[in-house]
Amino acid sequence: MSRRLPRGVAPLLTMLLLIPAAGCSSIGVAGQRVTVFAASSLTEAFRTVRADFERRHPDTDVVLSFGSSATLARQLLQGAPADVFAAADRRTMGMVTNVGLAPKDPPTFARNQLQIAVPAGNPGRVRGLPDLARAELAVVLCAPTVPCGAAAQDALRAADLKVLPDSYEKDVKAAMAKVVLGEVDAALVYRTDVLAAGDKVVGVELPAVARVVNDYPVAILNAAANPQAARAFVAYLRSPVGQRALSEAGFEIP
């Protein structure tokens, strides 16, 4: 014989069943994926951030796509699907926000500076920025259309120097690779990339007059397939834990 529950108990049981179990992710939808387009200089830092974020949110898979900020922006303009865009400067981010693909004035989550990277042992005896103009040295720069290249041009103009590089590279990782392999004597890259290369390279500071600081903005795209997961990732990136990971990778915290 069935027994009726006392009045008020059934609704209470229904509410209890709807409460998430303790320890579940706060995002709340199992199997979510957040696709992040990120500047190549963020590679090491974002891999660390992803690992910790996924430990905290086991229901979410973070897919990272790295490249030149300008290349990633063009892909977004052509309809490439992504949830989050982290760029290496505001000018490149503007390619996306100015056409309505993301909100205007996205927040800055990190800053970066240029350094001269030279191979271990510094065979070209590079001591400062003026050395990059020496004709006998093999020097590479990032292409002027990408953030590290634009910053390099600003630094050289500020120092009143003209450098004719052996090549312009598609992004900062391509420039760094030539230094690590000993194919060139020097490259203008980000401080974070010098730090990531460890003892394979040496960093030479730029003079104060030529220091250029790049703001790194992050935006949740208006067409994000998983905006809730995207917001959680950006919030984590800007949290004290995420900012510490960026600081340990050599970024300045805004």
XYZ file of C-alpha atoms in Angstrom:
254
model
C 0.000 0.000 0.000
C 1.415 3.376 -1.003
C 1.897 5.995 1.666
C 1.548 9.703 1.051
C 4.364 12.002 2.133
C 3.507 14.677 4.679
C 2.545 18.014 3.171
C 5.620 20.075 2.151
C 8.048 17.134 2.067
C 7.749 16.388 -1.666
C 8.695 19.928 -2.784
C 11.615 19.873 -0.348
C 12.913 16.603 -1.793
C 12.641 18.022 -5.300
C 14.718 21.056 -4.310
C 17.368 18.873 -2.674
C 17.716 16.789 -5.830
C 18.393 19.949 -7.821
C 21.277 21.084 -5.600
C 24.685 20.156 -7.161
C 26.705 17.599 -5.259
C 29.555 18.964 -3.161
C 32.826 19.252 -5.033
C 31.285 19.618 -8.509
C 32.569 22.363 -10.773
C 30.912 25.743 -10.413
C 30.421 25.978 -14.191
C 27.734 23.323 -13.927
C 27.474 21.852 -17.452
C 29.394 18.632 -17.969
C 31.510 18.283 -21.064
C 31.880 21.991 -21.894
C 34.726 23.120 -24.107
C 36.206 26.614 -24.219
C 38.374 27.469 -27.221
C 41.019 30.111 -26.535
C 42.926 31.935 -29.284
C 46.114 33.283 -27.672
C 49.248 35.136 -28.743
C 52.223 32.820 -29.190
C 54.126 34.590 -26.399
C 51.497 33.249 -23.992
C 52.218 29.601 -24.828
C 54.020 28.512 -21.674
C 51.948 30.617 -19.274
C 48.603 29.561 -20.734
C 49.514 25.885 -20.667
C 50.120 26.261 -16.933
C 46.885 28.201 -16.502
C 44.936 25.577 -18.463
C 46.261 22.690 -16.372
C 45.224 24.316 -13.102
C 41.895 25.579 -14.458
C 40.952 22.086 -15.668
C 41.884 20.616 -12.277
C 39.505 23.071 -10.647
C 36.803 22.572 -13.317
C 36.996 18.907 -14.343
C 33.845 19.268 -16.466
C 35.552 21.763 -18.797
C 38.086 21.207 -21.580
C 40.250 24.200 -22.554
C 41.480 24.080 -26.154
C 44.397 26.447 -26.788
C 45.265 27.766 -30.241
C 48.480 29.793 -30.388
C 49.815 32.012 -33.130
C 50.632 35.551 -34.102
C 47.938 37.817 -32.672
C 47.436 39.337 -36.120
C 46.999 35.906 -37.720
C 44.514 34.843 -35.057
C 42.581 38.093 -35.476
C 42.345 37.521 -39.228
C 41.082 33.985 -38.609
C 38.363 35.351 -36.346
C 37.414 37.906 -38.988
C 37.063 35.024 -41.440
C 34.668 33.206 -39.133
C 36.943 30.851 -37.167
C 35.070 29.629 -34.052
C 36.503 30.608 -30.677
C 35.266 31.641 -27.249
C 38.150 33.771 -25.945
C 40.804 35.909 -27.657
C 43.961 36.955 -25.772
C 46.084 39.325 -27.860
C 49.590 40.700 -27.394
C 48.572 44.318 -27.952
C 45.509 46.531 -28.111
C 45.982 47.445 -31.745
C 45.529 43.830 -32.811
C 42.609 43.342 -30.444
C 41.040 46.335 -32.156
C 40.840 44.341 -35.391
C 38.264 42.174 -33.599
C 36.457 44.661 -31.354
C 36.099 47.374 -34.005
C 33.898 45.126 -36.159
C 31.729 43.975 -33.276
C 33.124 40.477 -32.750
C 33.878 41.269 -29.080
C 32.999 44.026 -26.597
C 34.884 47.307 -26.785
C 37.753 48.010 -24.372
C 38.407 44.478 -23.045
C 40.473 44.331 -19.849
C 44.249 44.073 -19.731
C 45.343 40.915 -17.919
C 49.138 41.138 -18.388
C 51.957 43.297 -19.760
C 55.215 42.420 -21.492
C 58.480 44.104 -22.500
C 61.062 43.480 -25.182
C 64.538 42.112 -24.622
C 67.401 41.298 -26.945
C 67.818 37.524 -27.052
C 71.256 36.150 -27.899
C 72.496 32.539 -27.991
C 74.178 31.114 -24.898
C 77.712 32.469 -24.715
C 76.726 35.573 -26.693
C 79.043 34.866 -29.672
C 78.154 38.184 -31.314
C 79.122 40.118 -28.177
C 75.857 42.011 -28.130
C 75.831 44.463 -25.231
C 72.953 46.729 -26.158
C 70.493 47.887 -28.775
C 73.053 49.788 -30.936
C 74.853 46.497 -31.586
C 71.895 45.288 -33.646
C 72.903 47.795 -36.344
C 76.344 46.205 -36.777
C 76.574 44.931 -40.348
C 78.463 41.767 -39.424
C 75.753 40.490 -37.091
C 72.854 38.257 -38.138
C 69.707 39.742 -36.600
C 66.024 38.827 -36.896
C 62.938 40.814 -35.999
C 59.263 39.917 -35.876
C 57.280 41.124 -38.860
C 56.081 44.719 -38.341
C 52.459 43.584 -38.738
C 52.537 41.460 -35.555
C 52.700 42.878 -32.012
C 56.324 41.982 -31.221
C 57.395 43.462 -34.558
C 55.429 46.656 -34.039
C 56.952 46.998 -30.557
C 60.437 46.418 -32.003
C 59.921 49.199 -34.546
C 58.768 51.538 -31.770
C 61.856 50.697 -29.704
C 64.236 51.253 -32.612
C 62.623 54.581 -33.487
C 62.835 55.703 -29.864
C 66.557 54.872 -29.852
C 67.024 56.520 -33.283
C 68.424 53.306 -34.752
C 67.995 51.702 -38.144
C 68.367 47.914 -38.193
C 68.277 45.874 -41.394
C 67.399 42.351 -40.207
C 68.349 39.180 -42.017
C 64.673 38.218 -41.878
C 61.303 39.200 -40.510
C 59.651 36.306 -38.691
C 55.929 35.506 -38.561
C 55.789 35.607 -34.740
C 57.957 35.794 -31.646
C 58.358 32.016 -31.359
C 59.786 31.814 -34.884
C 62.278 34.565 -34.047
C 63.246 32.840 -30.795
C 63.771 29.510 -32.561
C 66.541 31.023 -34.684
C 68.307 32.285 -31.566
C 67.972 28.967 -29.736
C 69.390 27.101 -32.743
C 72.300 29.541 -33.016
C 71.304 30.579 -36.534
C 71.435 34.293 -35.662
C 73.352 36.513 -33.282
C 70.353 38.328 -31.852
C 66.610 38.911 -32.008
C 64.244 41.416 -30.443
C 61.664 39.345 -28.572
C 59.633 39.451 -25.391
C 61.236 39.064 -21.985
C 58.912 36.138 -21.285
C 60.263 34.210 -24.278
C 63.833 34.691 -23.086
C 62.849 33.375 -19.670
C 61.036 30.381 -21.201
C 64.135 29.396 -23.197
C 66.166 28.865 -20.025
C 69.926 28.551 -20.379
C 69.745 28.243 -24.172
C 69.695 32.026 -24.541
C 70.747 35.165 -22.697
C 68.643 38.302 -22.396
C 70.063 41.802 -22.867
C 67.975 44.660 -21.486
C 66.957 47.584 -23.656
C 67.845 51.132 -22.569
C 65.136 53.054 -20.764
C 64.506 55.281 -23.766
C 63.626 52.262 -25.921
C 61.458 50.339 -23.464
C 58.073 49.537 -24.930
C 55.402 47.912 -22.772
C 52.676 45.902 -24.507
C 49.284 45.575 -22.849
C 47.704 42.131 -23.304
C 43.884 42.374 -23.486
C 41.502 39.419 -23.253
C 37.984 39.338 -24.683
C 35.059 36.926 -24.644
C 33.820 36.765 -28.214
C 30.203 37.721 -28.827
C 29.626 34.504 -30.789
C 31.193 32.277 -28.117
C 29.647 28.802 -28.188
C 30.171 28.425 -24.434
C 30.039 31.909 -22.911
C 29.639 30.621 -19.359
C 32.816 28.537 -19.566
C 34.567 31.427 -21.330
C 33.661 33.795 -18.502
C 34.946 31.283 -15.950
C 38.279 30.971 -17.792
C 38.764 34.742 -18.068
C 37.810 35.191 -14.415
C 40.397 32.595 -13.424
C 43.014 34.247 -15.660
C 42.468 37.539 -13.853
C 42.272 35.967 -10.381
C 45.243 36.079 -7.960
C 46.111 32.466 -8.836
C 46.052 33.077 -12.583
C 47.973 36.335 -12.217
C 50.632 34.545 -10.182
C 51.127 32.027 -12.994
C 51.594 34.881 -15.464
C 54.019 36.665 -13.133
C 56.100 33.508 -12.751
C 56.313 33.333 -16.564
C 57.813 36.841 -16.630
C 54.740 38.951 -17.385
C 54.043 42.178 -15.570
C 50.743 42.287 -13.709
C 48.532 45.321 -14.448
